[in-house]
Short mmCIF file of C-alpha atoms in Angstrom, two decimals:
data_model
loop_
_atom_site.label_atom_id
_atom_site.label_comp_id
_atom_site.label_asym_id
_atom_site.label_seq_id
_atom_site.Cartn_x
_atom_site.Cartn_y
_atom_site.Cartn_z
CA MET A 1 262.12 59.73 -23.76
CA LYS A 2 260.67 63.05 -25.20
CA LEU A 3 260.41 65.82 -22.95
CA GLY A 4 258.56 68.43 -25.51
CA SER A 5 260.99 69.08 -28.29
CA LEU A 6 263.78 67.22 -26.78
CA GLU A 7 264.58 63.31 -27.13
CA VAL A 8 266.77 61.86 -24.02
CA TRP A 9 268.76 58.49 -24.47
CA PRO A 10 269.03 56.83 -22.14
CA PRO A 11 266.15 58.09 -20.02
CA VAL A 12 268.28 59.08 -17.49
CA VAL A 13 268.63 62.79 -15.52
CA LEU A 14 271.76 63.69 -13.33
CA ALA A 15 269.88 65.50 -10.27
CA PRO A 16 271.07 68.92 -10.13
CA MET A 17 273.18 68.99 -6.97
CA ALA A 18 274.23 72.39 -4.84
CA GLY A 19 278.03 72.42 -5.26
CA ILE A 20 278.29 69.51 -6.94
CA THR A 21 276.64 69.39 -10.39
CA ASN A 22 279.13 72.13 -11.88
CA ALA A 23 280.27 72.17 -15.39
CA PRO A 24 283.56 69.72 -14.39
CA PHE A 25 281.40 67.21 -12.69
CA ARG A 26 278.70 67.07 -15.78
CA THR A 27 281.56 66.65 -18.17
CA LEU A 28 282.74 63.62 -16.35
CA CYS A 29 279.29 62.21 -16.08
CA ARG A 30 278.46 63.36 -19.53
CA GLU A 31 281.32 61.44 -21.17
CA GLN A 32 280.60 58.07 -19.67
CA GLY A 33 277.27 57.94 -21.21
CA GLY A 34 274.08 60.10 -22.60
CA GLY A 35 271.12 61.36 -20.91
CA LEU A 36 270.39 64.94 -19.39
CA PHE A 37 272.88 66.57 -17.21
CA VAL A 38 271.09 69.34 -15.00
CA CYS A 39 273.26 72.49 -13.78
CA GLU A 40 272.98 73.39 -10.17
CA MET A 41 269.91 75.06 -8.81
CA ILE A 42 270.09 78.59 -9.21
CA THR A 43 267.49 81.39 -7.95
CA THR A 44 264.94 82.93 -10.73
CA ARG A 45 265.88 86.43 -9.03
CA ALA A 46 269.48 86.23 -9.14
CA LEU A 47 269.54 85.33 -13.03
CA VAL A 48 267.08 88.17 -13.58
CA GLU A 49 269.01 90.31 -11.67
CA ARG A 50 272.13 89.41 -13.71
CA ASN A 51 274.11 88.22 -10.49
CA ALA A 52 277.86 87.66 -11.35
CA LYS A 53 278.13 84.31 -9.72
CA THR A 54 274.99 82.99 -10.88
CA LEU A 55 275.89 83.93 -14.64
CA LYS A 56 279.13 81.81 -14.19
CA MET A 57 277.00 78.91 -12.64
CA ILE A 58 274.92 78.46 -16.11
CA ARG A 59 278.06 78.54 -17.94
CA PHE A 60 278.09 75.44 -20.47
CA ASP A 61 280.84 73.64 -22.20
CA PRO A 62 280.44 73.70 -26.15
CA ALA A 63 279.95 70.13 -26.34
CA GLU A 64 277.15 70.04 -23.89
CA GLN A 65 274.00 69.61 -25.77
CA PRO A 66 271.50 69.91 -24.24
CA ARG A 67 272.10 72.58 -21.68
CA SER A 68 269.85 72.17 -19.18
CA ILE A 69 269.06 74.93 -16.13
CA GLN A 70 267.11 74.32 -12.93
CA LEU A 71 265.37 77.32 -11.33
CA TYR A 72 264.19 77.82 -7.91
CA GLY A 73 261.75 80.63 -7.50
CA VAL A 74 258.40 81.70 -5.57
CA ASP A 75 257.09 84.49 -7.55
CA PRO A 76 255.25 83.65 -10.92
CA VAL A 77 256.23 86.96 -12.28
CA THR A 78 259.93 86.75 -11.36
CA VAL A 79 259.94 82.71 -12.79
CA GLY A 80 258.28 83.95 -15.95
CA ARG A 81 261.08 86.65 -16.28
CA ALA A 82 263.66 83.86 -15.83
CA VAL A 83 262.16 81.71 -18.29
CA ARG A 84 261.75 84.14 -20.96
CA MET A 85 265.55 85.39 -20.29
CA ILE A 86 266.70 82.05 -20.73
CA ALA A 87 264.67 81.54 -24.01
CA GLU A 88 265.46 84.58 -25.51
CA GLU A 89 269.14 85.11 -24.94
CA ASP A 90 269.71 81.12 -25.91
CA LEU A 91 270.76 80.49 -22.26
CA ALA A 92 269.80 76.45 -22.32
CA ASP A 93 267.46 74.11 -24.09
CA HIS A 94 265.68 72.92 -21.33
CA VAL A 95 264.21 74.35 -17.95
CA ASP A 96 263.61 72.46 -14.93
CA LEU A 97 261.39 73.86 -11.65
CA ASN A 98 262.75 73.10 -8.46
CA PHE A 99 259.86 72.19 -5.96
CA GLY A 100 261.74 69.40 -4.11
CA CYS A 101 264.40 71.09 -2.16
CA PRO A 102 263.91 70.20 1.56
CA VAL A 103 267.01 72.47 2.94
CA PRO A 104 265.69 74.60 5.98
CA LYS A 105 266.73 77.67 4.49
CA VAL A 106 264.56 77.38 1.55
CA THR A 107 261.32 75.72 2.78
CA ARG A 108 261.26 78.23 5.83
CA ARG A 109 260.68 80.85 2.88
CA GLY A 110 257.90 78.91 1.15
CA GLY A 111 260.11 77.62 -1.44
CA GLY A 112 261.19 74.12 -2.52
CA SER A 113 259.61 71.29 -1.21
CA ALA A 114 257.15 73.42 0.69
CA LEU A 115 255.40 75.26 -2.04
CA PRO A 116 253.43 72.74 -4.13
CA TYR A 117 251.30 72.74 -0.68
CA LYS A 118 250.12 75.98 -1.97
CA ARG A 119 248.13 74.44 -5.25
CA ASN A 120 247.31 77.82 -6.80
CA LEU A 121 250.87 79.51 -6.24
CA LEU A 122 252.23 76.16 -7.89
CA ARG A 123 249.77 76.70 -10.70
CA ALA A 124 250.55 80.30 -11.22
CA ILE A 125 254.18 79.58 -11.34
CA LEU A 126 254.01 77.06 -13.88
CA ARG A 127 251.82 78.78 -15.99
CA GLU A 128 254.14 81.76 -16.19
CA ALA A 129 257.07 79.45 -16.77
CA VAL A 130 255.39 77.52 -19.88
CA ARG A 131 253.89 81.06 -21.37
CA ASN A 132 257.53 82.37 -21.65
CA ALA A 133 259.24 79.32 -22.74
CA GLY A 134 258.65 79.44 -26.21
CA THR A 135 259.75 76.27 -27.70
CA LEU A 136 261.76 75.09 -24.75
CA PRO A 137 260.35 72.06 -22.33
CA VAL A 138 259.55 73.03 -19.19
CA THR A 139 259.64 70.16 -16.87
CA MET A 140 259.47 69.98 -12.79
CA LYS A 141 260.80 67.88 -9.78
CA MET A 142 259.01 67.46 -6.89
CA ARG A 143 258.90 65.31 -3.40
CA LYS A 144 255.68 63.51 -2.38
CA GLY A 145 254.89 66.22 -0.06
CA ILE A 146 255.93 68.27 3.30
CA ASP A 147 254.96 65.11 5.19
CA ASP A 148 252.86 62.06 5.39
CA ASP A 149 249.82 64.26 6.64
CA HIS A 150 250.50 66.94 3.93
CA LEU A 151 251.19 64.79 0.47
CA THR A 152 250.88 66.96 -2.48
CA TYR A 153 252.37 65.09 -5.43
CA LEU A 154 249.04 63.92 -7.13
CA ASP A 155 247.59 67.30 -7.38
CA ALA A 156 250.92 68.69 -8.41
CA GLY A 157 251.24 65.97 -11.21
CA ARG A 158 247.73 66.76 -12.35
CA ILE A 159 248.30 70.51 -12.19
CA ALA A 160 251.86 70.22 -14.35
CA VAL A 161 249.80 68.59 -16.96
CA GLU A 162 246.95 71.11 -17.36
CA GLU A 163 249.46 74.05 -17.46
CA GLY A 164 251.57 72.48 -20.17
CA VAL A 165 254.87 71.29 -18.11
CA SER A 166 256.49 68.36 -20.60
CA ALA A 167 257.34 65.85 -17.67
CA VAL A 168 257.30 65.55 -13.77
CA ALA A 169 259.94 63.96 -11.62
CA LEU A 170 259.15 62.76 -8.21
CA HIS A 171 261.60 61.97 -5.63
CA GLY A 172 259.80 59.13 -3.37
CA ARG A 173 260.37 61.26 -0.05
CA THR A 174 258.69 63.60 1.82
CA ALA A 175 260.51 66.69 2.85
CA VAL A 176 260.51 65.72 6.45
CA GLN A 177 262.60 62.78 5.42
CA HIS A 178 265.20 64.89 4.04
CA TYR A 179 267.42 62.05 2.40
CA GLY A 180 266.76 59.68 5.15
CA GLY A 181 264.80 56.08 5.44
CA THR A 182 263.73 54.29 2.17
CA ALA A 183 262.40 56.00 -1.02
CA ASP A 184 258.65 55.57 -1.41
CA TRP A 185 258.41 53.89 -4.94
CA GLU A 186 255.11 52.93 -4.70
CA ALA A 187 254.24 56.82 -4.82
CA ILE A 188 256.33 56.84 -8.18
CA ALA A 189 253.99 54.39 -9.41
CA ARG A 190 250.68 56.09 -8.35
CA LEU A 191 251.99 59.18 -9.86
CA LYS A 192 252.57 57.18 -13.24
CA GLU A 193 248.99 55.96 -12.63
CA ALA A 194 247.57 59.39 -12.15
CA VAL A 195 249.73 61.37 -14.86
CA THR A 196 249.74 59.61 -18.30
CA GLU A 197 249.78 62.57 -20.83
CA ILE A 198 253.59 63.37 -20.01
CA PRO A 199 256.78 61.32 -18.99
CA VAL A 200 256.85 60.72 -15.11
CA LEU A 201 260.53 60.21 -13.83
CA GLY A 202 261.56 58.45 -10.45
CA ASN A 203 264.16 59.70 -8.31
CA GLY A 204 265.29 58.22 -4.89
CA ASP A 205 267.77 55.07 -3.84
CA ILE A 206 268.88 54.38 -7.29
CA TRP A 207 272.36 53.30 -6.35
CA SER A 208 273.15 51.26 -9.48
CA ALA A 209 272.19 50.61 -13.01
CA ALA A 210 269.93 47.35 -11.49
CA ASP A 211 268.43 49.83 -9.26
CA ALA A 212 267.15 52.30 -12.41
CA LEU A 213 266.00 49.23 -14.18
CA ARG A 214 263.86 47.61 -11.15
CA MET A 215 262.46 51.16 -10.70
CA MET A 216 261.34 51.55 -13.83
CA ASP A 217 259.97 48.21 -14.03
CA GLU A 218 258.10 48.25 -10.79
CA THR A 219 256.65 51.59 -11.11
CA GLY A 220 256.37 52.15 -14.87
CA CYS A 221 258.06 55.40 -14.84
CA ASP A 222 259.72 56.71 -17.99
CA GLY A 223 263.07 57.48 -16.85
CA VAL A 224 265.27 57.70 -13.44
CA VAL A 225 266.77 60.94 -11.85
CA VAL A 226 269.94 59.95 -10.26
CA GLY A 227 271.50 62.12 -7.36
CA ARG A 228 273.60 60.94 -4.78
CA GLY A 229 274.34 57.37 -6.34
CA CYS A 230 276.71 58.99 -8.65
CA LEU A 231 278.75 60.87 -6.18
CA GLY A 232 282.33 60.44 -6.47
CA ARG A 233 281.22 57.75 -9.23
CA PRO A 234 280.73 59.27 -13.13
CA TRP A 235 280.97 55.99 -14.50
CA LEU A 236 277.57 55.11 -12.79
CA PHE A 237 275.97 56.87 -16.11
CA ARG A 238 278.12 54.27 -18.00
CA ASP A 239 276.61 51.51 -16.36
CA LEU A 240 273.06 53.14 -16.89
CA ALA A 241 273.67 53.58 -20.63
CA ALA A 242 274.38 49.62 -20.76
CA ALA A 243 271.75 48.56 -18.92
CA CYS A 244 269.28 50.71 -20.95
CA GLU A 245 270.83 49.33 -24.38
CA GLY A 246 270.51 45.47 -22.74
CA SER A 247 274.01 44.85 -21.77
CA PRO A 248 275.21 43.44 -18.90
CA GLU A 249 278.55 45.14 -19.14
CA ARG A 250 279.32 47.19 -15.82
CA ALA A 251 282.28 49.76 -15.17
CA ARG A 252 284.48 48.44 -12.26
CA PRO A 253 287.28 50.44 -12.50
CA LEU A 254 290.53 49.88 -10.70
CA LEU A 255 291.83 52.46 -8.67
CA GLY A 256 294.29 53.66 -10.34
CA GLU A 257 291.66 54.92 -13.01
CA VAL A 258 289.70 56.31 -10.05
CA ALA A 259 293.01 58.17 -9.18
CA ALA A 260 293.20 59.41 -12.65
CA THR A 261 289.48 60.68 -12.68
CA MET A 262 290.13 62.52 -9.23
CA ASP A 263 292.96 63.96 -10.76
CA ARG A 264 291.12 65.23 -13.97
CA HIS A 265 288.43 66.27 -11.47
CA ALA A 266 290.47 68.71 -9.64
CA THR A 267 292.26 70.01 -12.80
CA LEU A 268 288.54 70.72 -14.48
CA LEU A 269 287.64 72.37 -11.30
CA THR A 270 291.01 74.60 -11.60
CA GLU A 271 290.00 75.48 -15.17
CA CYS A 272 286.54 76.32 -14.50
CA PHE A 273 287.19 78.41 -11.45
CA GLY A 274 290.45 80.16 -12.37
CA SER A 275 292.05 79.58 -8.85
CA GLU A 276 293.90 76.59 -8.22
CA PRO A 277 293.47 77.02 -4.43
CA HIS A 278 289.70 77.30 -4.57
CA ALA A 279 289.22 74.42 -6.97
CA VAL A 280 291.35 72.04 -4.73
CA ALA A 281 289.42 73.11 -1.81
CA ASP A 282 286.02 72.53 -3.35
CA PHE A 283 287.39 69.24 -4.65
CA ARG A 284 288.22 67.90 -0.81
CA LYS A 285 284.45 66.86 -0.38
CA HIS A 286 284.71 64.50 -3.51
CA VAL A 287 287.63 62.36 -2.04
CA GLY A 288 285.63 60.27 0.59
CA TRP A 289 282.99 59.62 -1.99
CA TYR A 290 285.59 58.34 -4.65
CA LEU A 291 287.41 56.32 -2.37
CA LYS A 292 284.49 54.75 -0.53
CA GLY A 293 285.00 50.91 -0.12
CA PHE A 294 288.63 51.04 -1.26
CA THR A 295 291.57 49.91 1.14
CA VAL A 296 293.32 53.33 2.01
CA GLY A 297 295.23 54.27 4.81
CA ALA A 298 293.69 56.67 7.37
CA ASP A 299 296.75 59.15 6.83
CA LEU A 300 296.55 59.01 3.15
CA ARG A 301 292.68 59.77 3.39
CA ARG A 302 293.34 62.55 5.63
CA ARG A 303 296.16 64.23 3.41
CA LEU A 304 294.14 63.75 0.11
CA ALA A 305 290.88 65.35 2.02
CA THR A 306 293.05 68.36 3.32
CA SER A 307 295.43 69.03 0.01
CA ALA A 308 295.98 72.61 -0.30
CA ASP A 309 297.16 72.58 -3.97
CA LEU A 310 297.23 70.13 -7.32
CA ALA A 311 300.69 69.18 -6.72
CA SER A 312 300.17 67.72 -3.19
CA LEU A 313 297.07 66.14 -4.32
CA ARG A 314 298.66 64.34 -6.84
CA GLU A 315 301.62 63.34 -4.83
CA GLY A 316 298.85 61.74 -2.38
CA LEU A 317 297.00 59.95 -5.80
CA ALA A 318 300.50 58.62 -6.67
CA GLU A 319 300.48 56.70 -3.49
CA LEU A 320 297.42 54.76 -4.12
CA ASP A 321 297.89 51.24 -5.28
CA PRO A 322 296.61 51.68 -8.99
CA ALA A 323 295.97 47.91 -9.37
CA GLN A 324 293.33 47.54 -6.28
CA PRO A 325 290.31 46.28 -7.81
CA TRP A 326 286.75 47.94 -7.41
CA PRO A 327 285.57 46.79 -4.06
CA ASP A 328 282.30 44.93 -3.26
CA GLY A 329 279.22 46.70 -1.61
CA VAL A 330 279.65 50.14 -2.76
CA ASP A 331 276.12 50.21 -4.64
CA ALA A 332 275.01 51.42 -1.39
CA PRO A 333 273.89 54.86 0.02
CA ARG A 334 276.24 57.97 -0.50
CA GLY A 335 275.93 61.27 0.95
CA LYS A 336 273.66 62.72 3.86
CA THR A 337 270.87 60.32 4.97
CA HIS A 338 269.53 61.50 8.11
CA PRO A 339 265.97 62.85 8.21
CA ARG A 340 264.72 65.94 9.94
CA ASP A 341 262.73 66.60 13.20
CA ARG A 342 260.31 68.63 11.44
CA VAL A 343 259.93 71.01 8.33
CA HIS A 344 260.68 74.80 8.84
CA LEU A 345 257.99 76.49 7.17
CA PRO A 346 256.56 80.28 7.10
CA ALA A 347 254.20 81.16 9.89
CA GLY A 348 250.79 80.02 8.94
CA TRP A 349 252.10 78.06 5.82
CA LEU A 350 249.73 75.19 6.58
CA ASP A 351 246.33 77.12 7.23
CA ASP A 352 245.47 77.21 3.91
CA PRO A 353 246.41 75.21 0.78
CA TYR A 354 244.76 77.27 -1.95
CA ASP A 355 246.05 80.69 -0.77
CA LEU A 356 247.86 82.44 -3.41
CA ALA A 357 249.97 84.77 -1.55
CA VAL A 358 253.47 85.05 -2.95
CA PRO A 359 256.17 84.70 -0.32
CA GLY A 360 258.67 87.41 0.03
CA ALA A 361 261.54 88.79 -2.00
CA GLU A 362 263.84 87.30 0.91
CA ALA A 363 262.74 83.90 -0.26
CA GLU A 364 265.00 84.21 -3.37
CA LEU A 365 267.84 86.08 -2.15
CA ASP A 366 271.23 84.97 -3.75
CA THR A 367 271.80 82.58 -1.01
CA SER A 368 268.59 81.00 -0.66
CA GLY A 369 268.53 78.52 -3.58
CA GLY A 370 271.03 75.97 -2.45
#
């Protein structure tokens, strides 16, 4: 799969997930198989203002190639400045633009999955990003639209082609669906039919390598974007690499290997954050995902999920049965799945889909990017 000057094989992308796809998690996934591994979403304004927290988030391991950054922005000028900064200072090899985030704190300010409704604003942002990127490929990730009455993905796909974007990725859900219901793979197929000049990637409900192959077969998409399916399961990328090479082999680690990966994950977080209490607290959310389907007592699960330091975490991991086999039926949804009642939007947002008014600076506060 070619993304501008980049060649990506297998055609697999790790979706940026806030609080998840930091450097340690990307390392665990990257070691399992190839692809493109995107860092957490960052705001363009925080980047150009050189926010210390943001600059830490875009640190890459020396072995991490290509380096991929996802930006969230609503102002064409600020997006252009951020992309130029990345290109001129060699901060990454690829820039992805987020137009898919459904989180209320983002959409209520006109960002994320709300923004493509404003066609001219979307075009202006893409134009500035591509114009300032130099040789770096610029891609975009989006949803079907705000809801079924306000679908935007086909228009957005054509705008992306016209403005020189290198690839588009579609999550087959609307913003109001959040992560609930079933992803609409037919929409991915329709986008692929409408956008033939650049790669189209599919996203949504990929819980196994078989799902990825089926999506590509049914929709004709050029690659897949994997998000929640790899939570607590970095070896999914080993499966995806094998499947794309035509191998039937699949990773089915024993609980002992899972425990060793959990230990390494927490250790890498400690090295990254420079604070063991902070790192172990951050790791707690991963415990349930790693242990999904395994037979582990409630008390031990609780102790692992409330560990205060590496020593207590390792004490709990040592109590797990290392020979327990990989459980059946875990190629299933992970993470939050509930739909929303409505999408939070700025006042009058739906009045004019061609309005070029840029949302205010509060739309790119340091905390607004997720």
